[in-house]
Short mmCIF file of C-alpha atoms in Angstrom, two decimals:
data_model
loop_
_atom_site.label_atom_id
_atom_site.label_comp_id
_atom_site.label_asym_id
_atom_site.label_seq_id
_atom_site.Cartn_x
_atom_site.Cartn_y
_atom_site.Cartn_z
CA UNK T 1 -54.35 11.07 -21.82
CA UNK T 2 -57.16 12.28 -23.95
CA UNK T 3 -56.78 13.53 -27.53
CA UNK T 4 -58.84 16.52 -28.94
CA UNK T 5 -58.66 15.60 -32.51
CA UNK T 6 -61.27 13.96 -34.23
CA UNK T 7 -60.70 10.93 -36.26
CA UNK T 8 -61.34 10.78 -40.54
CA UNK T 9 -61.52 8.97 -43.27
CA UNK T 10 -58.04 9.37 -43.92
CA UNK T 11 -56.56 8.61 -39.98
CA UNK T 12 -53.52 6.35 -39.85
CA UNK T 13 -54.00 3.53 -37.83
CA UNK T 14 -51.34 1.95 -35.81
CA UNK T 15 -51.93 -0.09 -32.60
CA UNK T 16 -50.65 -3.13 -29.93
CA UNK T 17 -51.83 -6.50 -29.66
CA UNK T 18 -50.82 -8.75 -26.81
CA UNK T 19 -53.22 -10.46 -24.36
CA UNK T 20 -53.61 -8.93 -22.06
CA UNK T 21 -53.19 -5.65 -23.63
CA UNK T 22 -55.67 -3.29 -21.27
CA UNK T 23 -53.02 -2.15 -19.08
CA UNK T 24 -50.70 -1.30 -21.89
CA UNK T 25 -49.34 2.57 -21.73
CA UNK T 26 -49.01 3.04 -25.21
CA UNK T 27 -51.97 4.30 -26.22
CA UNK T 28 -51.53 7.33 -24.08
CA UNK T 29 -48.07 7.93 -25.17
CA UNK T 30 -48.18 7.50 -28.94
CA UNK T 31 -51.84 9.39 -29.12
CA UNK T 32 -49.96 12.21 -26.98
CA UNK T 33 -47.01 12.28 -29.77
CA UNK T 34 -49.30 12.37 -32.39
CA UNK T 35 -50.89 15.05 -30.52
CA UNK T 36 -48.13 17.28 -30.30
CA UNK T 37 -46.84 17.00 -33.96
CA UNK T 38 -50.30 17.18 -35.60
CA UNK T 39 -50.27 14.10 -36.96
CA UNK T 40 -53.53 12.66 -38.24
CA UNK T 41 -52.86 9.15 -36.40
CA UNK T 42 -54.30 7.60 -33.88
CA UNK T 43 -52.93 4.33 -31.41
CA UNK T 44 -55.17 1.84 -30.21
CA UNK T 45 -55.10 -0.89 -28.31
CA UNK T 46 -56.37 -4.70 -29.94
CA UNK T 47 -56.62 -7.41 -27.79
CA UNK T 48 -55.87 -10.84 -29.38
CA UNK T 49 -56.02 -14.03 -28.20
CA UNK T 50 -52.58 -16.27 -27.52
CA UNK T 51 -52.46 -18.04 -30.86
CA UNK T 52 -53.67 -15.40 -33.15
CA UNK T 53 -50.91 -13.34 -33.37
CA UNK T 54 -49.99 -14.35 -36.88
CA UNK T 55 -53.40 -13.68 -38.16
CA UNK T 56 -53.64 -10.36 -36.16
CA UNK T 57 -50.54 -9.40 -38.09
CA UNK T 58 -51.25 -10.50 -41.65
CA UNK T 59 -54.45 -8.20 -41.09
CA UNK T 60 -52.66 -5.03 -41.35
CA UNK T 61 -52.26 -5.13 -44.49
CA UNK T 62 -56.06 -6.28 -45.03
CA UNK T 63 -57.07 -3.53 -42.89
CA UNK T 64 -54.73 -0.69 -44.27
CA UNK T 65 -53.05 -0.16 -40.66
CA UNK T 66 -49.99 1.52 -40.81
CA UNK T 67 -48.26 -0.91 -38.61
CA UNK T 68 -47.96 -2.82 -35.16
CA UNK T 69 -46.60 -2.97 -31.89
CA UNK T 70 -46.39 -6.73 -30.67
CA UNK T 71 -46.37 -7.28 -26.76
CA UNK T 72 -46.76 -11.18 -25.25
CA UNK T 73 -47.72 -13.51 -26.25
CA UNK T 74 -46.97 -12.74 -29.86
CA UNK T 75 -43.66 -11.55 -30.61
CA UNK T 76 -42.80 -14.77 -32.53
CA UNK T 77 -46.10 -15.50 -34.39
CA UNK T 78 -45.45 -12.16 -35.44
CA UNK T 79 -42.15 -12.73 -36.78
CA UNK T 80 -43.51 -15.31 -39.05
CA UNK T 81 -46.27 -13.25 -40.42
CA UNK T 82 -44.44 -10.48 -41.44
CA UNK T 83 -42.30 -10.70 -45.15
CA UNK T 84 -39.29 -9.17 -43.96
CA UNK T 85 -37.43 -8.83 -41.09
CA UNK T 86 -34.74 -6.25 -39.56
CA UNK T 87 -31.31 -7.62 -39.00
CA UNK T 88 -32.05 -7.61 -34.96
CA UNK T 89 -35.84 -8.68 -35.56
CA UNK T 90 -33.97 -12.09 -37.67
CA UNK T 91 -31.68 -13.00 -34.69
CA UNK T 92 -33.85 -12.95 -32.42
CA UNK T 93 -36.41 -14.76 -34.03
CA UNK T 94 -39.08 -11.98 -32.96
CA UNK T 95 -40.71 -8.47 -33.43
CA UNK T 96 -41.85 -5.79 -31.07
CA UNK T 97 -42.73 -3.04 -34.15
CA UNK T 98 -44.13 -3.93 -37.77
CA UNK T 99 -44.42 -1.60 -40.37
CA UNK T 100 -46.79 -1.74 -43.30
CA UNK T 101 -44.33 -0.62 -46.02
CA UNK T 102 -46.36 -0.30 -49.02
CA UNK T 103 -48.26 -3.37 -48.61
CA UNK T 104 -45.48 -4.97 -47.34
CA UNK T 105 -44.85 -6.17 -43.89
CA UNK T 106 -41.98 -5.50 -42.18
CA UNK T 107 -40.60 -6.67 -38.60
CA UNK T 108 -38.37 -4.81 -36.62
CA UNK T 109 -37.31 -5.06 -32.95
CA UNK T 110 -36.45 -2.03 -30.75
CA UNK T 111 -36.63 -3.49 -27.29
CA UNK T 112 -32.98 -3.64 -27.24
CA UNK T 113 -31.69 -0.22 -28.98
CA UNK T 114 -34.71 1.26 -26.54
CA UNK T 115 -32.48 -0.65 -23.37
CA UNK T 116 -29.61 0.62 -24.58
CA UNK T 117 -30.70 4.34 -24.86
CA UNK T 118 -32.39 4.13 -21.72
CA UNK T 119 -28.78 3.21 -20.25
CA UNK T 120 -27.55 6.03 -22.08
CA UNK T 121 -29.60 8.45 -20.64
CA UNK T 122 -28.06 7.30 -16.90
CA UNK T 123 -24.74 7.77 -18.24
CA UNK T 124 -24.00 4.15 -18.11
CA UNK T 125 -21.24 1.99 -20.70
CA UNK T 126 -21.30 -1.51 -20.73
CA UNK T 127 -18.38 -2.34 -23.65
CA UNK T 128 -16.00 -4.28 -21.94
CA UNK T 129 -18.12 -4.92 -18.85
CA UNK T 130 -19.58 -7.55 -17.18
CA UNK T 131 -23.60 -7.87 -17.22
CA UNK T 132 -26.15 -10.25 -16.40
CA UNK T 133 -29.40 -10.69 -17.57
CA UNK T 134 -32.41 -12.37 -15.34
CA UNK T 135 -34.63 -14.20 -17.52
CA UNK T 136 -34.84 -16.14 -20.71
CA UNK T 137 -37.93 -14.64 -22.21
CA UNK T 138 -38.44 -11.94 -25.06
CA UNK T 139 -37.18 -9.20 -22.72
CA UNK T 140 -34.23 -10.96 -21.61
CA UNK T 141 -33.08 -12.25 -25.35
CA UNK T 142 -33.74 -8.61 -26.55
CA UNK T 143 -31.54 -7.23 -23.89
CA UNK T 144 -28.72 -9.63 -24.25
CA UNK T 145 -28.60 -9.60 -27.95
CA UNK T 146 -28.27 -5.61 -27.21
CA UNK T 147 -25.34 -5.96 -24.55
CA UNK T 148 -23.36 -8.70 -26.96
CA UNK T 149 -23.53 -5.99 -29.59
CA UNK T 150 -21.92 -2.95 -27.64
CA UNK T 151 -18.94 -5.65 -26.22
CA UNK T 152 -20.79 -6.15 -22.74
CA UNK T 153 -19.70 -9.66 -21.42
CA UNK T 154 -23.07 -11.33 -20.91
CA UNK T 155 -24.30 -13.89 -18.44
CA UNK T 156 -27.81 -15.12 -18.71
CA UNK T 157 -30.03 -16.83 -15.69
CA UNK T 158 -33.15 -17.83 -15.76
CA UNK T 159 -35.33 -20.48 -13.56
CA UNK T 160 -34.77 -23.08 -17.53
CA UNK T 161 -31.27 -24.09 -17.94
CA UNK T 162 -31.58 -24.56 -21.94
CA UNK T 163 -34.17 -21.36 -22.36
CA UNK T 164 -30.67 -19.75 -20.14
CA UNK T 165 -28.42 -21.06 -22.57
CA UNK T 166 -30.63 -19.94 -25.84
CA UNK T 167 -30.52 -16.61 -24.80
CA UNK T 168 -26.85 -16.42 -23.75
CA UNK T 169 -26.31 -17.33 -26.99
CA UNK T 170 -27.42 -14.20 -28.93
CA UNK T 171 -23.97 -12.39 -27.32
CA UNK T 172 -20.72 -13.16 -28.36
CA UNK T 173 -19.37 -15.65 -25.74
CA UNK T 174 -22.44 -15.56 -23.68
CA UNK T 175 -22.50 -17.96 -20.95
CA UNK T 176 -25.44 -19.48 -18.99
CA UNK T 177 -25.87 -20.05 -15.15
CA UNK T 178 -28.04 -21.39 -12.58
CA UNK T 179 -29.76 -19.36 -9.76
CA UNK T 180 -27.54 -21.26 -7.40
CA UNK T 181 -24.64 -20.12 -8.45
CA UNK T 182 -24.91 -16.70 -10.06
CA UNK T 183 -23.58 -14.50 -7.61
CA UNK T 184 -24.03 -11.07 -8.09
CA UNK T 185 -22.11 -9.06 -6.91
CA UNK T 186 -19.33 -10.08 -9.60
CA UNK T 187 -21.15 -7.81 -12.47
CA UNK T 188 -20.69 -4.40 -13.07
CA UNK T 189 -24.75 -4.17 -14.31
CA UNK T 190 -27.78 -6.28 -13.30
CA UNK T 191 -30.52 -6.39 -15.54
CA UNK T 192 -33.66 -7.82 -14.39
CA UNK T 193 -35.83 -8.73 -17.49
CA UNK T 194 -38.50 -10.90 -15.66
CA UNK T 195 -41.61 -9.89 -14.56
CA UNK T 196 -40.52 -10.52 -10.59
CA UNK T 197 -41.53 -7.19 -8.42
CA UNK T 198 -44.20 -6.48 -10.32
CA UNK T 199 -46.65 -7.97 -7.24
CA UNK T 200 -44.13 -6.88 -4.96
CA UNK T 201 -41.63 -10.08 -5.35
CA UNK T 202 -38.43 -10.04 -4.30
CA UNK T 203 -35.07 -10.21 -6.49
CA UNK T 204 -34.52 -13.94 -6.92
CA UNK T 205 -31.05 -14.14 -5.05
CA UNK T 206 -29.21 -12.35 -2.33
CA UNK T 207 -30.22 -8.85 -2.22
CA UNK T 208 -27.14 -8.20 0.36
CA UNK T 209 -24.59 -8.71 -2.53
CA UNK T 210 -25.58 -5.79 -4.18
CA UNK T 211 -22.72 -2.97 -3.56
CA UNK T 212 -21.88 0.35 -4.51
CA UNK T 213 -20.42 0.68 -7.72
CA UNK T 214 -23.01 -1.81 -9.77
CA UNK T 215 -25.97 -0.84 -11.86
CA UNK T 216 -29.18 -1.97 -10.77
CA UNK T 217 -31.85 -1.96 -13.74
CA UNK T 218 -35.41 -3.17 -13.68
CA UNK T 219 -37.45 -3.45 -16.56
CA UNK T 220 -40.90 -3.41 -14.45
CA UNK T 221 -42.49 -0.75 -14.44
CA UNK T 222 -44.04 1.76 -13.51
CA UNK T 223 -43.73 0.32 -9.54
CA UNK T 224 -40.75 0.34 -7.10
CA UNK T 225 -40.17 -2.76 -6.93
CA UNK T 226 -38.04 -4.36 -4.20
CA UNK T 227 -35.22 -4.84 -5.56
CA UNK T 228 -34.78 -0.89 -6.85
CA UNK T 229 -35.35 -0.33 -2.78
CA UNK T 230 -33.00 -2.78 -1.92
CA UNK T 231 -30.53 -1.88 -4.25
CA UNK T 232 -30.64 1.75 -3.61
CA UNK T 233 -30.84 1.26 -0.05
CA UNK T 234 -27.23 -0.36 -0.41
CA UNK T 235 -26.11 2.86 -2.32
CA UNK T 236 -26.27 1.27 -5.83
CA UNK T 237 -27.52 2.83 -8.46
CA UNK T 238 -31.29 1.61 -9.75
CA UNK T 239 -33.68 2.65 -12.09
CA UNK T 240 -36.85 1.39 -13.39
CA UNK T 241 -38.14 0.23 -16.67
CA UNK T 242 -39.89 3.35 -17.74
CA UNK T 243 -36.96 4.68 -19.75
CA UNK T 244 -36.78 1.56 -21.95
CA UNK T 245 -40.55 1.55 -22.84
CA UNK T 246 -40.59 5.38 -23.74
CA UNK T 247 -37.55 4.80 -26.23
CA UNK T 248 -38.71 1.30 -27.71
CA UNK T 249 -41.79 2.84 -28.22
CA UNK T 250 -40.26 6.75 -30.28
CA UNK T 251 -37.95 3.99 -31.81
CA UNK T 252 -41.45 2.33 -33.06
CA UNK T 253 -42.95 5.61 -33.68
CA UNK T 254 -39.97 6.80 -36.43
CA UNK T 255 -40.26 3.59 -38.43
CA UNK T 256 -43.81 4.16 -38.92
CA UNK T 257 -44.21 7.84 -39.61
CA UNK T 258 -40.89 8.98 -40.47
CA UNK T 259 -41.09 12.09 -37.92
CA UNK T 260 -38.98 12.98 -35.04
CA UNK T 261 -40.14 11.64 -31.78
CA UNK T 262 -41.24 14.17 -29.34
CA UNK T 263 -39.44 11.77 -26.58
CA UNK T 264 -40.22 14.40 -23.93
CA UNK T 265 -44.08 14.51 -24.31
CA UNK T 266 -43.75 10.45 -25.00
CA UNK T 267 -42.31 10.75 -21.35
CA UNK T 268 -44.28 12.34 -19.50
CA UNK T 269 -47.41 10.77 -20.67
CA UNK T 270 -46.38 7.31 -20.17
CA UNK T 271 -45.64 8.95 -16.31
CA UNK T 272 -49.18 10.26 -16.22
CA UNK T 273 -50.90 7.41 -17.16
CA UNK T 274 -49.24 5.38 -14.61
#
């Protein structure tokens, strides 16, 4: 989405790095929020190199940015870089969002509140329900520390037994299991928080124990990936990841400039650019 203001001398700067970072839709949806509020900010996308994330980071304050997003690889060299952390950002070891506070750098991590508002949207509680989470990685941990918090009762699987149990261990009696022997259709919500359907992949287990009454939710986006066919095509409802990366990212947006997020322009322009 194209912007019609011009850039000055006094434009805020925020921006992602990641690598790769070209196919990232924040650009368009932050630049469209700014857009919309008359803010004199503008988004851009930075591609950095695996292994530079720390110095990326330390640069905002060299470079007077108002603050970060952090995609992979860098969530964790971010982490270190930044002189304070969030409460969520410290458990899990990793930032999504860093604020420039005054010359101070400041980590925060709204991949999981954005999840859970993205659930909240469909209508769907998890306290007291039984979830589980495919995948180990920055996602996944994100996700589960989320579900632990609102009294979900988390399972974690991922393709590395101890990256499984690491994960599973950010929610309150978390447990860990193989592929082999996850099956499925005992939870009440499946998350999947791997990359898998992206190119078209199929779900890693047994599609046909998906049933009505379960919560299918895929963090890929924007495709429909197999499994949201499958699973709807059983009569469970699916949705994609879309949701979660519009909220993570008006989550981002009110840490750094203090202003309502215009989530419904955010929205549609993350749709558009898809």
């Amino acid at each position: 989405m194209s912007s019609s203001r011009a850039t000055t001398g006094v434009t805020r700067v925020v921006g992602i790095i990641g690598d790769p970072v070209g196919h990232s839709r924040s650009p368009a949806m932050h630049n469209a929020a700014f857009d919309a509020l008359g803010l004199d900010w503008v988004y851009v996308a930075f591609p950095v190199q695996r292994g530079e994330g720390a110095a990326a980071t330390r640069a905002v304050t060299t470079l007077g940015l108002a603050g970060l997003n952090v995609t992979m690889p860098h969530k964790a060299d971010a982490a270190t870089a930044c002189e304070d952390l969030s409460s969520e950002a410290a458990a899990l070891g990793a930032v999504n969002t860093v604020v420039n506070a005054g010359g101070t750098l400041v980590g925060h991590s709204t991949d999981g509140d954005g999840f859970l508002r993205a659930l909240d949207d469909e209508g769907i509680t998890v306290a007291g329900r039984r979830a589980v989470v495919l995948g180990a990685g920055g996602a996944a941990r994100a996700i589960t520390h989320a579900l632990g918090r609102v009294g979900a009762e988390v399972t974690v699987t991922a393709r590395r037994p101890e990256a499984a149990r690491s994960a599973a261990s950010l929610a309150p009696g978390g447990i860990a299991v193989g592929l082999d022997e996850l099956g499925v259709e005992r939870f009440d919500v499946v998350v999947n928080a791997t990359p898998l359907g992206m190119n078209s992949e199929p779900p890693p287990f047994d599609s046909a124990q998906l049933h009505a009454g379960q919560f299918v939710f895929d963090t890929v986006y924007p495709v429909e990936t197999p499994l949201l066919r499958e699973a709807r095509g059983r009569g469970v409802r699916a949705v994609g990841g879309l949701g979660m990366l519009v909220h993570q990212g008006a989550l981002s947006f009110a840490l750094w400039t203090g202003a309502e997020p215009p989530l419904d322009v955010m929205r549609a322009a993350a749709s558009a650019d898809a």
